[in-house]
PDB file of C-alpha atoms in Angstrom:
ATOM      1  CA  MET F   1     -25.991  11.225 -17.487  1.00  0.00           C
ATOM      2  CA  PRO F   2     -26.490  11.166 -21.214  1.00  0.00           C
ATOM      3  CA  GLU F   3     -29.941   9.959 -22.359  1.00  0.00           C
ATOM      4  CA  ILE F   4     -30.636   7.337 -24.386  1.00  0.00           C
ATOM      5  CA  ASN F   5     -33.070   5.873 -26.174  1.00  0.00           C
ATOM      6  CA  THR F   6     -35.025   1.878 -24.851  1.00  0.00           C
ATOM      7  CA  ASP F   7     -37.720   1.876 -27.738  1.00  0.00           C
ATOM      8  CA  ASP F   8     -36.008  -0.856 -28.690  1.00  0.00           C
ATOM      9  CA  LEU F   9     -35.472  -2.221 -26.036  1.00  0.00           C
ATOM     10  CA  ASP F  10     -37.640  -5.577 -23.732  1.00  0.00           C
ATOM     11  CA  GLU F  11     -40.023  -3.221 -21.193  1.00  0.00           C
ATOM     12  CA  GLN F  12     -39.693  -5.813 -19.163  1.00  0.00           C
ATOM     13  CA  GLN F  13     -36.086  -5.317 -19.221  1.00  0.00           C
ATOM     14  CA  VAL F  14     -36.163  -1.730 -19.089  1.00  0.00           C
ATOM     15  CA  GLN F  15     -38.485  -1.231 -15.963  1.00  0.00           C
ATOM     16  CA  LEU F  16     -35.364  -2.948 -13.964  1.00  0.00           C
ATOM     17  CA  LEU F  17     -32.981  -0.280 -15.271  1.00  0.00           C
ATOM     18  CA  ALA F  18     -34.633   1.781 -12.341  1.00  0.00           C
ATOM     19  CA  GLU F  19     -33.583  -0.046  -9.457  1.00  0.00           C
ATOM     20  CA  MET F  20     -30.916   1.341  -7.494  1.00  0.00           C
ATOM     21  CA  CYS F  21     -27.124  -0.131  -7.779  1.00  0.00           C
ATOM     22  CA  ILE F  22     -24.792   0.120  -5.503  1.00  0.00           C
ATOM     23  CA  VAL F  23     -21.342   2.756  -6.496  1.00  0.00           C
ATOM     24  CA  ILE F  24     -18.166   1.761  -4.879  1.00  0.00           C
ATOM     25  CA  ASP F  25     -14.887   2.753  -5.127  1.00  0.00           C
ATOM     26  CA  GLU F  26     -12.210   0.355  -5.974  1.00  0.00           C
ATOM     27  CA  ASN F  27     -11.226  -1.132  -2.853  1.00  0.00           C
ATOM     28  CA  ASP F  28     -15.260  -1.895  -2.876  1.00  0.00           C
ATOM     29  CA  ASN F  29     -15.799   1.038  -0.565  1.00  0.00           C
ATOM     30  CA  ARG F  30     -19.486   2.642  -0.538  1.00  0.00           C
ATOM     31  CA  ILE F  31     -20.022   6.248  -2.257  1.00  0.00           C
ATOM     32  CA  GLY F  32     -23.779   5.882  -3.060  1.00  0.00           C
ATOM     33  CA  ALA F  33     -26.130   5.255  -5.548  1.00  0.00           C
ATOM     34  CA  ASP F  34     -27.447   5.563  -8.956  1.00  0.00           C
ATOM     35  CA  THR F  35     -29.468   3.440 -11.032  1.00  0.00           C
ATOM     36  CA  LYS F  36     -29.100  -0.181 -12.953  1.00  0.00           C
ATOM     37  CA  LYS F  37     -29.086   1.934 -16.153  1.00  0.00           C
ATOM     38  CA  ASN F  38     -26.132   4.355 -15.308  1.00  0.00           C
ATOM     39  CA  CYS F  39     -24.355   1.569 -14.126  1.00  0.00           C
ATOM     40  CA  HIS F  40     -24.220  -0.107 -17.077  1.00  0.00           C
ATOM     41  CA  LEU F  41     -23.960   2.617 -19.647  1.00  0.00           C
ATOM     42  CA  ASN F  42     -20.092   2.712 -21.185  1.00  0.00           C
ATOM     43  CA  GLU F  43     -20.042   6.518 -21.673  1.00  0.00           C
ATOM     44  CA  ASN F  44     -20.776   6.625 -17.531  1.00  0.00           C
ATOM     45  CA  ILE F  45     -17.994   3.050 -16.919  1.00  0.00           C
ATOM     46  CA  GLU F  46     -15.014   4.818 -18.853  1.00  0.00           C
ATOM     47  CA  LYS F  47     -15.043   7.660 -16.788  1.00  0.00           C
ATOM     48  CA  GLY F  48     -14.263   5.036 -13.623  1.00  0.00           C
ATOM     49  CA  LEU F  49     -18.370   4.408 -11.876  1.00  0.00           C
ATOM     50  CA  LEU F  50     -18.374   0.823 -10.934  1.00  0.00           C
ATOM     51  CA  HIS F  51     -20.770  -1.111  -8.333  1.00  0.00           C
ATOM     52  CA  ARG F  52     -21.365  -3.560  -6.571  1.00  0.00           C
ATOM     53  CA  ALA F  53     -22.132  -7.063  -8.453  1.00  0.00           C
ATOM     54  CA  PHE F  54     -22.810 -11.012  -6.977  1.00  0.00           C
ATOM     55  CA  SER F  55     -22.224 -14.557  -9.767  1.00  0.00           C
ATOM     56  CA  VAL F  56     -24.246 -17.581  -7.987  1.00  0.00           C
ATOM     57  CA  PHE F  57     -22.256 -21.125  -9.065  1.00  0.00           C
ATOM     58  CA  LEU F  58     -24.682 -23.300  -7.455  1.00  0.00           C
ATOM     59  CA  PHE F  59     -23.687 -26.903  -8.011  1.00  0.00           C
ATOM     60  CA  ASN F  60     -25.897 -30.571  -7.690  1.00  0.00           C
ATOM     61  CA  SER F  61     -24.996 -33.194  -6.073  1.00  0.00           C
ATOM     62  CA  GLU F  62     -23.765 -34.488  -8.804  1.00  0.00           C
ATOM     63  CA  ASN F  63     -21.243 -32.136  -8.388  1.00  0.00           C
ATOM     64  CA  LYS F  64     -23.303 -31.084 -12.385  1.00  0.00           C
ATOM     65  CA  LEU F  65     -22.164 -26.700 -12.242  1.00  0.00           C
ATOM     66  CA  LEU F  66     -25.894 -24.677 -13.665  1.00  0.00           C
ATOM     67  CA  LEU F  67     -25.116 -23.055 -15.547  1.00  0.00           C
ATOM     68  CA  GLN F  68     -28.252 -20.702 -17.764  1.00  0.00           C
ATOM     69  CA  GLN F  69     -28.388 -19.231 -21.255  1.00  0.00           C
ATOM     70  CA  ARG F  70     -29.236 -16.055 -20.513  1.00  0.00           C
ATOM     71  CA  SER F  71     -32.206 -14.553 -22.689  1.00  0.00           C
ATOM     72  CA  ASP F  72     -32.892 -12.096 -26.469  1.00  0.00           C
ATOM     73  CA  ALA F  73     -34.531  -9.711 -23.781  1.00  0.00           C
ATOM     74  CA  LYS F  74     -31.980  -9.170 -21.949  1.00  0.00           C
ATOM     75  CA  ILE F  75     -30.177  -5.505 -22.659  1.00  0.00           C
ATOM     76  CA  THR F  76     -26.921  -6.711 -21.566  1.00  0.00           C
ATOM     77  CA  PHE F  77     -25.042  -9.933 -22.967  1.00  0.00           C
ATOM     78  CA  PRO F  78     -27.495 -10.680 -24.532  1.00  0.00           C
ATOM     79  CA  ASP F  79     -28.350 -14.985 -25.497  1.00  0.00           C
ATOM     80  CA  CYS F  80     -25.132 -15.766 -23.136  1.00  0.00           C
ATOM     81  CA  PHE F  81     -24.095 -18.569 -21.233  1.00  0.00           C
ATOM     82  CA  THR F  82     -22.936 -17.953 -18.027  1.00  0.00           C
ATOM     83  CA  ASN F  83     -22.805 -19.476 -14.866  1.00  0.00           C
ATOM     84  CA  THR F  84     -25.688 -19.960 -13.217  1.00  0.00           C
ATOM     85  CA  CYS F  85     -26.718 -16.074 -11.189  1.00  0.00           C
ATOM     86  CA  CYS F  86     -25.418 -13.345 -11.375  1.00  0.00           C
ATOM     87  CA  SER F  87     -26.672  -9.734 -10.269  1.00  0.00           C
ATOM     88  CA  HIS F  88     -26.462  -6.684  -8.363  1.00  0.00           C
ATOM     89  CA  PRO F  89     -27.283  -6.091  -4.838  1.00  0.00           C
ATOM     90  CA  LEU F  90     -30.204  -3.308  -3.838  1.00  0.00           C
ATOM     91  CA  SER F  91     -29.302   0.545  -2.480  1.00  0.00           C
ATOM     92  CA  THR F  92     -31.807  -1.049   0.239  1.00  0.00           C
ATOM     93  CA  PRO F  93     -31.126  -1.531   4.157  1.00  0.00           C
ATOM     94  CA  LEU F  94     -30.891  -5.371   3.358  1.00  0.00           C
ATOM     95  CA  GLU F  95     -28.914  -5.121   0.947  1.00  0.00           C
ATOM     96  CA  LEU F  96     -26.197  -2.870   1.610  1.00  0.00           C
ATOM     97  CA  GLU F  97     -25.927  -4.637   5.111  1.00  0.00           C
ATOM     98  CA  GLU F  98     -21.843  -5.480   4.874  1.00  0.00           C
ATOM     99  CA  ASN F  99     -21.181  -7.553   7.499  1.00  0.00           C
ATOM    100  CA  LYS F 100     -20.117 -11.417   5.860  1.00  0.00           C
ATOM    101  CA  ALA F 101     -21.828  -9.805   2.912  1.00  0.00           C
ATOM    102  CA  ILE F 102     -25.199 -11.046   4.459  1.00  0.00           C
ATOM    103  CA  GLY F 103     -26.496  -8.149   1.926  1.00  0.00           C
ATOM    104  CA  VAL F 104     -25.131  -9.515  -0.904  1.00  0.00           C
ATOM    105  CA  ARG F 105     -25.943 -13.365  -0.181  1.00  0.00           C
ATOM    106  CA  ARG F 106     -30.123 -11.865   0.624  1.00  0.00           C
ATOM    107  CA  ALA F 107     -29.312 -10.662  -2.758  1.00  0.00           C
ATOM    108  CA  ALA F 108     -28.828 -13.200  -4.525  1.00  0.00           C
ATOM    109  CA  GLN F 109     -30.893 -15.588  -2.510  1.00  0.00           C
ATOM    110  CA  ARG F 110     -33.456 -12.901  -4.459  1.00  0.00           C
ATOM    111  CA  ARG F 111     -32.383 -13.451  -7.364  1.00  0.00           C
ATOM    112  CA  LEU F 112     -31.754 -17.335  -7.675  1.00  0.00           C
ATOM    113  CA  GLN F 113     -35.846 -16.843  -7.002  1.00  0.00           C
ATOM    114  CA  ALA F 114     -36.821 -13.948  -9.988  1.00  0.00           C
ATOM    115  CA  GLU F 115     -34.260 -15.711 -12.619  1.00  0.00           C
ATOM    116  CA  LEU F 116     -34.267 -19.166 -11.853  1.00  0.00           C
ATOM    117  CA  GLY F 117     -37.909 -19.909  -9.722  1.00  0.00           C
ATOM    118  CA  ILE F 118     -34.960 -21.557  -7.014  1.00  0.00           C
ATOM    119  CA  PRO F 119     -37.954 -21.186  -3.885  1.00  0.00           C
ATOM    120  CA  LEU F 120     -36.379 -18.643  -1.128  1.00  0.00           C
ATOM    121  CA  GLU F 121     -36.970 -21.667   1.302  1.00  0.00           C
ATOM    122  CA  GLN F 122     -34.770 -23.622  -0.765  1.00  0.00           C
ATOM    123  CA  VAL F 123     -31.125 -21.896  -1.135  1.00  0.00           C
ATOM    124  CA  THR F 124     -30.651 -19.852   2.340  1.00  0.00           C
ATOM    125  CA  PRO F 125     -28.084 -16.517   2.867  1.00  0.00           C
ATOM    126  CA  GLU F 126     -26.753 -18.647   5.154  1.00  0.00           C
ATOM    127  CA  GLU F 127     -26.775 -22.226   2.566  1.00  0.00           C
ATOM    128  CA  ILE F 128     -24.108 -19.169   0.033  1.00  0.00           C
ATOM    129  CA  PHE F 129     -20.938 -20.110   0.150  1.00  0.00           C
ATOM    130  CA  TYR F 130     -18.511 -16.155  -0.251  1.00  0.00           C
ATOM    131  CA  LEU F 131     -15.112 -17.041  -1.495  1.00  0.00           C
ATOM    132  CA  THR F 132     -13.868 -13.336  -2.772  1.00  0.00           C
ATOM    133  CA  ARG F 133     -14.270 -10.971  -5.483  1.00  0.00           C
ATOM    134  CA  ILE F 134     -13.362 -10.068  -8.337  1.00  0.00           C
ATOM    135  CA  HIS F 135     -12.562  -6.748 -10.634  1.00  0.00           C
ATOM    136  CA  TYR F 136     -13.910  -6.752 -13.505  1.00  0.00           C
ATOM    137  CA  LYS F 137     -14.990  -3.677 -17.029  1.00  0.00           C
ATOM    138  CA  ALA F 138     -16.494  -5.751 -20.391  1.00  0.00           C
ATOM    139  CA  ARG F 139     -18.374  -4.588 -22.862  1.00  0.00           C
ATOM    140  CA  SER F 140     -21.178  -6.006 -23.923  1.00  0.00           C
ATOM    141  CA  ASN F 141     -22.307  -2.953 -27.291  1.00  0.00           C
ATOM    142  CA  GLY F 142     -21.787   0.338 -28.206  1.00  0.00           C
ATOM    143  CA  ILE F 143     -23.142   1.575 -25.587  1.00  0.00           C
ATOM    144  CA  TRP F 144     -23.859  -1.058 -23.077  1.00  0.00           C
ATOM    145  CA  GLY F 145     -21.168  -2.313 -20.471  1.00  0.00           C
ATOM    146  CA  GLU F 146     -20.525  -4.349 -17.551  1.00  0.00           C
ATOM    147  CA  HIS F 147     -17.801  -2.423 -14.680  1.00  0.00           C
ATOM    148  CA  GLU F 148     -18.447  -4.375 -11.749  1.00  0.00           C
ATOM    149  CA  ILE F 149     -17.287  -5.926  -8.580  1.00  0.00           C
ATOM    150  CA  ASP F 150     -18.105  -8.952  -7.984  1.00  0.00           C
ATOM    151  CA  TYR F 151     -18.739 -11.176  -5.077  1.00  0.00           C
ATOM    152  CA  ILE F 152     -18.133 -15.301  -6.232  1.00  0.00           C
ATOM    153  CA  LEU F 153     -21.214 -16.724  -4.582  1.00  0.00           C
ATOM    154  CA  PHE F 154     -21.504 -20.767  -4.378  1.00  0.00           C
ATOM    155  CA  VAL F 155     -24.557 -22.552  -3.206  1.00  0.00           C
ATOM    156  CA  GLN F 156     -24.541 -27.430  -3.182  1.00  0.00           C
ATOM    157  CA  LYS F 157     -28.330 -28.178  -3.622  1.00  0.00           C
ATOM    158  CA  ASN F 158     -30.522 -29.755  -4.927  1.00  0.00           C
ATOM    159  CA  VAL F 159     -33.115 -26.902  -5.952  1.00  0.00           C
ATOM    160  CA  MET F 160     -36.341 -27.187  -7.508  1.00  0.00           C
ATOM    161  CA  LEU F 161     -36.502 -24.973 -10.600  1.00  0.00           C
ATOM    162  CA  ASN F 162     -39.132 -22.632 -12.797  1.00  0.00           C
ATOM    163  CA  PRO F 163     -36.365 -19.833 -14.746  1.00  0.00           C
ATOM    164  CA  ASP F 164     -38.648 -16.998 -15.901  1.00  0.00           C
ATOM    165  CA  PRO F 165     -38.555 -16.819 -19.817  1.00  0.00           C
ATOM    166  CA  ASN F 166     -37.649 -13.471 -20.028  1.00  0.00           C
ATOM    167  CA  GLU F 167     -34.534 -13.731 -18.429  1.00  0.00           C
ATOM    168  CA  ILE F 168     -33.434 -17.326 -19.310  1.00  0.00           C
ATOM    169  CA  LYS F 169     -33.860 -18.615 -22.688  1.00  0.00           C
ATOM    170  CA  SER F 170     -31.990 -22.910 -22.021  1.00  0.00           C
ATOM    171  CA  TYR F 171     -30.498 -24.354 -18.585  1.00  0.00           C
ATOM    172  CA  CYS F 172     -28.837 -26.949 -18.661  1.00  0.00           C
ATOM    173  CA  TYR F 173     -26.586 -28.993 -15.689  1.00  0.00           C
ATOM    174  CA  VAL F 174     -22.317 -29.376 -16.850  1.00  0.00           C
ATOM    175  CA  THR F 175     -20.361 -31.747 -16.037  1.00  0.00           C
ATOM    176  CA  GLN F 176     -16.827 -30.360 -15.405  1.00  0.00           C
ATOM    177  CA  GLU F 177     -15.816 -32.385 -19.089  1.00  0.00           C
ATOM    178  CA  GLU F 178     -18.783 -30.807 -20.347  1.00  0.00           C
ATOM    179  CA  LEU F 179     -18.052 -26.622 -19.941  1.00  0.00           C
ATOM    180  CA  LYS F 180     -14.708 -28.005 -21.366  1.00  0.00           C
ATOM    181  CA  GLU F 181     -16.108 -28.542 -24.624  1.00  0.00           C
ATOM    182  CA  LEU F 182     -18.754 -25.139 -24.661  1.00  0.00           C
ATOM    183  CA  LEU F 183     -16.121 -23.099 -23.320  1.00  0.00           C
ATOM    184  CA  GLU F 184     -13.917 -24.629 -26.743  1.00  0.00           C
ATOM    185  CA  LYS F 185     -17.453 -24.014 -29.047  1.00  0.00           C
ATOM    186  CA  ALA F 186     -17.874 -20.452 -27.360  1.00  0.00           C
ATOM    187  CA  SER F 187     -13.662 -19.911 -28.407  1.00  0.00           C
ATOM    188  CA  GLN F 188     -14.545 -20.590 -31.876  1.00  0.00           C
ATOM    189  CA  ASN F 189     -18.138 -18.753 -31.726  1.00  0.00           C
ATOM    190  CA  GLU F 190     -19.909 -21.970 -32.655  1.00  0.00           C
ATOM    191  CA  ILE F 191     -21.770 -20.141 -28.951  1.00  0.00           C
ATOM    192  CA  LYS F 192     -21.647 -17.104 -27.094  1.00  0.00           C
ATOM    193  CA  ILE F 193     -20.841 -16.853 -23.724  1.00  0.00           C
ATOM    194  CA  THR F 194     -20.456 -13.633 -20.448  1.00  0.00           C
ATOM    195  CA  PRO F 195     -16.883 -11.696 -19.934  1.00  0.00           C
ATOM    196  CA  TRP F 196     -17.439 -12.163 -16.627  1.00  0.00           C
ATOM    197  CA  PHE F 197     -17.608 -16.535 -17.291  1.00  0.00           C
ATOM    198  CA  LYS F 198     -15.118 -16.391 -19.103  1.00  0.00           C
ATOM    199  CA  LEU F 199     -12.598 -15.318 -16.829  1.00  0.00           C
ATOM    200  CA  ILE F 200     -14.016 -17.184 -13.725  1.00  0.00           C
ATOM    201  CA  ALA F 201     -13.353 -20.492 -16.022  1.00  0.00           C
ATOM    202  CA  GLU F 202     -10.284 -19.435 -17.216  1.00  0.00           C
ATOM    203  CA  THR F 203      -8.150 -18.950 -13.919  1.00  0.00           C
ATOM    204  CA  PHE F 204     -10.463 -20.221 -10.313  1.00  0.00           C
ATOM    205  CA  LEU F 205     -13.541 -22.047 -11.182  1.00  0.00           C
ATOM    206  CA  PHE F 206     -12.125 -25.873 -11.957  1.00  0.00           C
ATOM    207  CA  LYS F 207      -9.564 -25.869  -9.353  1.00  0.00           C
ATOM    208  CA  TRP F 208     -12.529 -24.926  -7.015  1.00  0.00           C
ATOM    209  CA  TRP F 209     -14.769 -27.278  -8.764  1.00  0.00           C
ATOM    210  CA  ASP F 210     -12.684 -29.886  -7.791  1.00  0.00           C
ATOM    211  CA  ASN F 211     -12.050 -29.026  -4.304  1.00  0.00           C
ATOM    212  CA  LEU F 212     -15.962 -28.915  -3.161  1.00  0.00           C
ATOM    213  CA  ASP F 213     -15.804 -30.441   0.203  1.00  0.00           C
ATOM    214  CA  HIS F 214     -12.589 -28.051   0.477  1.00  0.00           C
ATOM    215  CA  LEU F 215     -13.691 -24.180   0.114  1.00  0.00           C
ATOM    216  CA  LYS F 216     -12.417 -22.273   2.808  1.00  0.00           C
ATOM    217  CA  LYS F 217      -9.257 -23.560   2.137  1.00  0.00           C
ATOM    218  CA  PHE F 218     -10.002 -21.063  -1.186  1.00  0.00           C
ATOM    219  CA  VAL F 219     -11.763 -18.142   1.114  1.00  0.00           C
ATOM    220  CA  ASP F 220      -9.750 -14.844   0.460  1.00  0.00           C
ATOM    221  CA  HIS F 221     -12.100 -11.863   1.823  1.00  0.00           C
ATOM    222  CA  THR F 222      -9.241  -9.853   1.516  1.00  0.00           C
ATOM    223  CA  LYS F 223      -8.147  -9.115  -2.190  1.00  0.00           C
ATOM    224  CA  ILE F 224      -9.593  -8.470  -4.866  1.00  0.00           C
ATOM    225  CA  HIS F 225      -8.727 -10.026  -7.947  1.00  0.00           C
ATOM    226  CA  ARG F 226      -8.568  -7.481 -10.500  1.00  0.00           C
ATOM    227  CA  MET F 227      -8.805  -9.101 -14.547  1.00  0.00           C
TER     228      MET F 227
END
């Protein structure tokens, strides 16, 4: 694996690079584990290294979507606006469990607390709705990037927030119209958004958002959408 100098990166974020992600093949079959660092190096991604991830979309009782702006400390896509929470299940017994994606949903609960300060009891794995999966690849800069099969998870809940400033620069709840304005600003390079959020917003998000009370008709656990 390539040697990368991390001296100029945020100390707290560098510590997270040692976490073990779940390495998978293109059909989301687990084939091993590797560090978060190795999974996010473009040099490895270009050789096909692929890992399991998730994206949470949390809506409050007014059907507004919670967005976050990633902190400047983040190693990939700093300062970018994105959906509620995006991270990875770890190669641990609880998060490796695949039945009904329970391991991924447990990971989402863990990261909702770590990033946004949402108490564990406020969003349980049972309240996290697994919709489908997407497969995408994106470069953050010359060194770091993403190559993930991303589980799309929906939550409909009013929650208490206490974000970690090392993870999150700002957050806001948006209506559909407000998100469309944000996407337009991003297209004019006035703000930055993450590539996975852009892909999901341009393809599926508004259709799903219109049907929050009828999401079951959009569930597809067999197909992986190649983006």
